[in-house]
Tab-separated table of C-alpha atoms in Angstrom:
chain	number	residue	atom	x	y	z
A	1	MET	CA	-41.809	52.676	20.601
A	2	GLU	CA	-42.821	54.622	17.538
A	3	PHE	CA	-40.919	57.296	15.587
A	4	SER	CA	-42.240	59.061	12.468
A	5	GLY	CA	-45.002	56.381	12.168
A	6	ILE	CA	-42.723	53.523	12.401
A	7	ASN	CA	-43.033	50.907	15.123
A	8	TRP	CA	-39.369	49.952	15.800
A	9	ARG	CA	-40.194	47.221	18.110
A	10	ARG	CA	-42.371	45.495	15.640
A	11	LEU	CA	-39.853	46.087	12.880
A	12	ALA	CA	-37.085	44.660	15.100
A	13	ILE	CA	-39.220	41.504	15.926
A	14	GLN	CA	-40.122	40.894	12.185
A	15	SER	CA	-36.469	41.528	11.056
A	16	ALA	CA	-35.181	38.969	13.688
A	17	TYR	CA	-37.687	36.414	12.527
A	18	TYR	CA	-36.748	36.789	8.900
A	19	PHE	CA	-33.163	36.625	9.682
A	20	ILE	CA	-33.749	33.340	11.542
A	21	THR	CA	-35.630	32.077	8.422
A	22	LEU	CA	-32.548	32.731	6.262
A	23	ILE	CA	-30.341	30.782	8.538
A	24	CYS	CA	-32.832	27.825	8.753
A	25	LEU	CA	-33.082	27.805	5.017
A	26	GLY	CA	-29.292	27.801	4.585
A	27	VAL	CA	-29.075	24.879	7.123
A	28	ALA	CA	-31.662	23.138	5.180
A	29	GLY	CA	-29.968	23.555	1.775
A	30	TRP	CA	-26.701	22.381	3.352
A	31	ALA	CA	-28.292	19.327	4.857
A	32	LEU	CA	-30.077	18.398	1.671
A	33	ARG	CA	-26.864	18.706	-0.431
A	34	TYR	CA	-24.948	16.631	2.111
A	35	ALA	CA	-27.655	13.926	2.224
A	36	TYR	CA	-27.969	14.016	-1.541
A	37	LEU	CA	-24.142	13.771	-2.294
A	38	TYR	CA	-23.023	11.363	0.293
A	39	PHE	CA	-26.052	9.118	0.874
A	40	ASN	CA	-27.886	9.558	-2.432
A	41	ILE	CA	-31.308	8.578	-0.802
A	42	PRO	CA	-34.003	10.936	-1.968
A	43	LEU	CA	-36.102	10.263	1.093
A	44	ALA	CA	-33.262	11.712	3.179
A	45	LEU	CA	-33.749	15.016	1.352
A	46	TRP	CA	-37.196	15.514	2.543
A	47	VAL	CA	-36.686	14.028	6.030
A	48	CYS	CA	-34.022	16.635	6.560
A	49	LEU	CA	-36.085	19.414	5.252
A	50	TYR	CA	-39.168	18.444	7.310
A	51	ILE	CA	-37.013	18.187	10.514
A	52	VAL	CA	-35.628	21.658	9.967
A	53	ILE	CA	-39.096	22.986	9.299
A	54	ALA	CA	-40.511	21.308	12.380
A	55	VAL	CA	-37.767	22.482	14.623
A	56	TYR	CA	-38.145	26.099	13.241
A	57	LEU	CA	-41.930	26.276	13.908
A	58	ALA	CA	-41.492	24.872	17.281
A	59	ALA	CA	-38.852	27.561	18.238
A	60	MET	CA	-41.023	30.258	16.782
A	61	LEU	CA	-43.941	29.034	18.746
A	62	PHE	CA	-41.937	28.989	21.884
A	63	LEU	CA	-40.666	32.597	21.245
A	64	THR	CA	-44.220	33.736	20.582
A	65	ILE	CA	-45.487	32.479	23.922
A	66	LYS	CA	-42.703	34.510	25.604
A	67	ILE	CA	-43.580	37.613	24.044
A	68	ARG	CA	-45.853	39.957	25.748
A	69	ARG	CA	-49.648	40.149	24.729
A	70	GLY	CA	-49.304	43.458	22.898
A	71	THR	CA	-46.859	42.102	20.377
A	72	ARG	CA	-48.305	38.538	20.077
A	73	LYS	CA	-50.258	39.359	17.027
A	74	VAL	CA	-47.213	40.731	15.339
A	75	ALA	CA	-45.287	37.570	16.105
A	76	PHE	CA	-47.996	35.359	14.745
A	77	HIS	CA	-48.274	37.372	11.664
A	78	SER	CA	-44.496	37.255	11.209
A	79	LEU	CA	-44.569	33.514	11.763
A	80	THR	CA	-47.100	33.082	9.091
A	81	MET	CA	-44.971	34.980	6.672
A	82	GLN	CA	-42.087	32.812	7.478
A	83	LEU	CA	-43.810	29.834	5.758
A	84	VAL	CA	-43.870	31.628	2.420
A	85	PRO	CA	-40.153	31.178	1.590
A	86	ILE	CA	-40.172	27.663	3.114
A	87	LEU	CA	-43.201	26.553	1.005
A	88	ALA	CA	-41.615	28.238	-2.160
A	89	THR	CA	-38.384	26.127	-1.563
A	90	ILE	CA	-40.385	22.889	-1.380
A	91	PHE	CA	-42.338	23.932	-4.412
A	92	THR	CA	-39.148	24.797	-6.384
A	93	LEU	CA	-37.490	21.432	-5.435
A	94	ASN	CA	-40.576	19.620	-6.498
A	95	LEU	CA	-40.887	21.585	-9.735
A	96	THR	CA	-37.077	20.876	-10.453
A	97	ASP	CA	-37.563	17.203	-9.810
A	98	SER	CA	-40.544	16.897	-12.139
A	99	GLN	CA	-38.551	18.312	-15.149
A	100	GLU	CA	-37.287	14.739	-15.529
A	101	ASP	CA	-40.149	12.419	-15.064
A	102	THR	CA	-38.202	9.290	-16.047
A	103	TYR	CA	-35.102	9.836	-14.031
A	104	LYS	CA	-34.634	8.347	-10.598
A	105	PRO	CA	-31.269	8.889	-8.744
A	106	LEU	CA	-29.169	5.801	-8.273
A	107	THR	CA	-29.202	4.088	-4.932
A	108	GLY	CA	-26.221	2.783	-3.147
A	109	ARG	CA	-22.661	3.885	-2.367
A	110	THR	CA	-19.602	3.839	-4.448
A	111	SER	CA	-17.615	2.027	-1.742
A	112	THR	CA	-20.019	-0.937	-2.112
A	113	TYR	CA	-18.693	-1.545	-5.587
A	114	GLU	CA	-15.194	-0.173	-5.311
A	115	ARG	CA	-14.164	-2.599	-2.543
A	116	HIS	CA	-14.290	-5.330	-5.205
A	117	PHE	CA	-11.796	-3.326	-7.526
A	118	ASN	CA	-8.804	-5.121	-6.222
A	119	ASP	CA	-7.391	-7.008	-9.271
A	120	LEU	CA	-3.706	-6.904	-8.739
A	121	GLN	CA	-0.874	-6.537	-11.275
A	122	LYS	CA	-0.147	-10.177	-11.739
A	123	LYS	CA	-3.700	-10.980	-12.706
A	124	GLN	CA	-4.024	-8.012	-15.008
A	125	LYS	CA	-0.551	-8.596	-16.596
A	126	ALA	CA	-1.606	-12.304	-17.502
A	127	ALA	CA	-4.647	-10.839	-19.351
A	128	ALA	CA	-2.605	-8.172	-21.013
A	129	LEU	CA	-0.078	-10.651	-22.423
A	130	LYS	CA	-3.031	-12.974	-23.627
A	131	ASN	CA	-4.983	-10.243	-25.345
A	132	GLY	CA	-2.478	-7.656	-26.234
A	133	LEU	CA	0.546	-6.712	-28.338
A	134	PRO	CA	4.280	-6.702	-27.610
A	135	PRO	CA	5.553	-3.483	-26.048
A	136	PHE	CA	6.499	-0.466	-28.425
A	137	LYS	CA	9.763	1.183	-27.988
A	138	SER	CA	8.478	4.718	-29.007
A	139	ARG	CA	5.569	6.592	-30.412
A	140	ALA	CA	7.354	6.793	-33.681
A	141	GLU	CA	7.332	3.005	-33.825
A	142	ILE	CA	3.534	3.126	-33.287
A	143	GLU	CA	2.948	5.460	-36.107
A	144	ALA	CA	5.109	3.439	-38.353
A	145	LYS	CA	3.238	0.202	-37.720
A	146	TYR	CA	-0.178	1.587	-37.052
A	147	LYS	CA	-1.704	1.288	-40.617
A	148	LYS	CA	-0.564	-2.303	-40.977
A	149	LEU	CA	-1.896	-3.185	-37.383
A	150	ARG	CA	-5.111	-1.380	-38.245
A	151	ARG	CA	-5.695	-3.292	-41.422
A	152	SER	CA	-5.018	-6.647	-39.653
A	153	GLY	CA	-7.531	-5.684	-36.872
A	154	LYS	CA	-4.869	-5.638	-34.104
A	155	LEU	CA	-4.860	-1.961	-33.154
A	156	VAL	CA	-7.238	0.931	-33.337
A	157	GLN	CA	-7.143	4.640	-32.305
A	158	ILE	CA	-9.637	6.048	-29.856
A	159	GLU	CA	-10.641	9.758	-29.569
A	160	SER	CA	-13.127	11.789	-27.777
A	161	ASN	CA	-16.730	11.322	-28.923
A	162	SER	CA	-20.333	11.462	-27.724
A	163	LYS	CA	-19.638	8.448	-25.332
A	164	TYR	CA	-16.550	9.359	-23.646
A	165	ILE	CA	-13.594	11.774	-23.537
A	166	VAL	CA	-9.953	11.025	-24.206
A	167	ARG	CA	-8.016	13.708	-22.598
A	168	ASP	CA	-4.793	15.256	-24.004
A	169	LEU	CA	-2.251	12.482	-23.281
A	170	THR	CA	1.325	13.345	-22.361
A	171	VAL	CA	2.801	9.991	-21.407
A	172	SER	CA	0.694	7.626	-23.408
A	173	SER	CA	-0.888	7.286	-26.789
A	174	PRO	CA	-4.563	6.738	-27.768
A	175	TYR	CA	-4.211	3.193	-29.288
A	176	VAL	CA	-5.796	-0.028	-27.921
A	177	VAL	CA	-6.630	-3.472	-29.177
A	178	PRO	CA	-10.078	-3.617	-30.554
A	179	LYS	CA	-11.483	-5.515	-27.477
A	180	VAL	CA	-10.625	-2.424	-25.429
A	181	GLU	CA	-12.591	-0.247	-27.784
A	182	GLU	CA	-15.693	-2.447	-27.440
A	183	LEU	CA	-15.230	-2.516	-23.750
A	184	LEU	CA	-15.188	1.259	-23.597
A	185	ASP	CA	-18.403	1.356	-25.867
A	186	ASP	CA	-20.167	-0.971	-23.403
A	187	ILE	CA	-18.906	1.052	-20.280
A	188	ALA	CA	-20.185	4.172	-21.925
A	189	GLU	CA	-23.445	2.683	-22.936
A	190	GLY	CA	-23.990	1.428	-19.269
A	191	PHE	CA	-22.947	4.765	-17.699
A	192	GLN	CA	-25.240	6.830	-19.897
A	193	GLU	CA	-28.092	4.448	-19.279
A	194	LYS	CA	-27.780	4.587	-15.588
A	195	THR	CA	-27.550	8.420	-15.515
A	196	GLN	CA	-30.181	8.785	-18.286
A	197	SER	CA	-28.057	11.495	-19.887
A	198	LYS	CA	-25.197	12.158	-22.340
A	199	SER	CA	-22.750	12.709	-19.510
A	200	ARG	CA	-19.213	11.234	-20.313
A	201	PHE	CA	-16.327	9.892	-18.308
A	202	VAL	CA	-12.786	10.771	-18.911
A	203	VAL	CA	-10.093	8.275	-20.203
A	204	THR	CA	-6.684	9.619	-18.778
A	205	SER	CA	-4.136	6.937	-19.721
A	206	VAL	CA	-3.927	4.404	-22.569
A	207	LEU	CA	-0.963	2.805	-24.447
A	208	ARG	CA	2.468	3.574	-23.025
A	209	THR	CA	5.808	2.983	-24.836
A	210	GLU	CA	9.253	2.380	-23.400
A	211	GLU	CA	9.936	6.117	-23.938
A	212	ASP	CA	6.798	6.986	-22.062
A	213	ILE	CA	7.781	4.838	-19.202
A	214	ALA	CA	11.220	6.414	-18.973
A	215	LYS	CA	9.564	9.923	-18.803
A	216	LEU	CA	6.897	8.774	-16.214
A	217	ARG	CA	9.583	7.447	-13.932
A	218	LYS	CA	10.848	10.998	-13.471
A	219	THR	CA	7.671	11.707	-11.468
A	220	ASN	CA	6.450	8.263	-10.615
A	221	VAL	CA	8.882	5.846	-9.299
A	222	ASN	CA	6.228	3.022	-9.404
A	223	ALA	CA	6.198	3.219	-13.229
A	224	SER	CA	7.413	-0.048	-14.760
A	225	SER	CA	8.073	-1.503	-18.064
A	226	ALA	CA	6.002	-4.435	-17.163
A	227	SER	CA	2.852	-2.292	-16.846
A	228	CYS	CA	-0.187	-3.513	-18.642
A	229	HIS	CA	-0.333	-0.236	-20.375
A	230	CYS	CA	2.412	-1.428	-22.664
A	231	ASN	CA	0.239	-4.028	-24.334
A	232	ALA	CA	-2.546	-1.786	-25.501
A	233	THR	CA	-5.027	-3.712	-23.273
A	234	THR	CA	-5.250	-1.354	-20.389
A	235	ILE	CA	-6.919	2.174	-19.887
A	236	ASP	CA	-7.289	4.468	-16.829
A	237	ILE	CA	-10.594	6.012	-16.404
A	238	SER	CA	-10.939	9.067	-13.821
A	239	TYR	CA	-13.480	8.760	-11.057
A	240	VAL	CA	-13.303	12.528	-10.337
A	241	ARG	CA	-13.533	13.967	-13.769
A	242	PHE	CA	-16.656	13.859	-15.991
A	243	GLY	CA	-17.960	15.643	-19.009
A	244	ALA	CA	-21.404	17.072	-17.774
A	245	ASP	CA	-24.686	16.904	-19.933
A	246	GLU	CA	-25.869	20.488	-19.716
A	247	LEU	CA	-29.355	19.613	-20.608
A	248	LYS	CA	-29.587	16.853	-17.959
A	249	PRO	CA	-26.976	17.725	-15.303
A	250	ARG	CA	-25.991	15.084	-12.701
A	251	ASN	CA	-23.868	15.827	-9.715
A	252	ASP	CA	-20.397	14.255	-9.541
A	253	TYR	CA	-21.431	11.588	-6.936
A	254	GLU	CA	-24.169	10.315	-9.114
A	255	LEU	CA	-21.792	10.051	-11.988
A	256	ARG	CA	-19.131	8.219	-9.991
A	257	LEU	CA	-21.686	5.780	-8.515
A	258	ALA	CA	-23.084	5.026	-12.110
A	259	LEU	CA	-19.409	4.511	-13.346
A	260	ALA	CA	-18.566	2.217	-10.385
A	261	GLN	CA	-21.825	0.266	-10.936
A	262	THR	CA	-21.184	-0.236	-14.680
A	263	LEU	CA	-17.582	-1.377	-14.060
A	264	HIS	CA	-18.716	-3.762	-11.297
A	265	GLU	CA	-21.345	-5.448	-13.718
A	266	LEU	CA	-18.810	-5.728	-16.564
A	267	ARG	CA	-16.131	-7.073	-14.105
A	268	LYS	CA	-18.620	-9.614	-12.632
A	269	ALA	CA	-19.408	-10.674	-16.264
A	270	GLY	CA	-15.767	-11.439	-16.879
A	271	ARG	CA	-15.142	-8.645	-19.320
A	272	CYS	CA	-12.436	-6.922	-17.453
A	273	TYR	CA	-10.139	-6.602	-14.379
A	274	VAL	CA	-10.370	-3.427	-12.364
A	275	LYS	CA	-8.031	-1.925	-9.743
A	276	ILE	CA	-8.831	1.379	-8.047
A	277	GLU	CA	-5.855	3.695	-7.796
A	278	ARG	CA	-6.488	6.205	-4.990
A	279	LYS	CA	-3.429	8.516	-5.681
A	280	GLN	CA	-4.188	8.780	-9.309
A	281	TYR	CA	-7.934	9.082	-8.823
A	282	CYS	CA	-8.804	6.573	-11.420
A	283	TYR	CA	-9.769	2.935	-12.299
A	284	HIS	CA	-7.100	0.897	-13.771
A	285	ILE	CA	-8.881	-1.399	-16.180
A	286	THR	CA	-7.501	-4.299	-18.273
A	287	VAL	CA	-9.739	-6.132	-20.861
A	288	ARG	CA	-10.117	-10.002	-20.508
């Protein structure tokens, strides 16, 4: 049917095909993201994409055969045009990947490493007593003794830098024994080497005083004065918060995997104990 020079039948067929194309591309994009975030296998990205393309082309060919002879040419023309956005998508993905020639996504899953992060309180506390300081009653006591402890090489202050982020602490103070600072530097070095970026992890809890423990008990009944955090030997690192590198962005799954791999290596080397805390979304780490 034509009206004012417009073939509405042809327009309807072409519009339907382009609409199906958008749906297929949306499904392909979702499949790629899911495969990338949860399986982290680059090959899976292309397998998913090629499967979607193959299914799509097969469906279009089937529909073309069913169409009457008079509109078959229109259908094949439309089918050819569908390849343009699909090939453009493939080209764009390849172009994006080629911008970082030296970077290859990490392989593996976080669960592979995190199942080993089960060092319990008794083991961590023994290391804390061996390597740490006696508990402080208050932050005022820390401030009063810090200069002397600093000069004697027993306590250092940590702060956000190019390697890691120390978030604003409400129930702890940013002080640790020097061995923890060294451990943090090694974690950051391994983390950034694996991501090949300047991405940073976030330290969420450090040294707790008796006053901090009392405050924490109001919201966390498990808070204890026997906590390893009281000896300046223990830190919590979030596995869901990261400081992204804007020039070399990495998705959160890659960052979490890199952090888990780094901690696993250091734990295996006898540098630290690690316990994963699911409710707090962090790794509880005590230096050895």
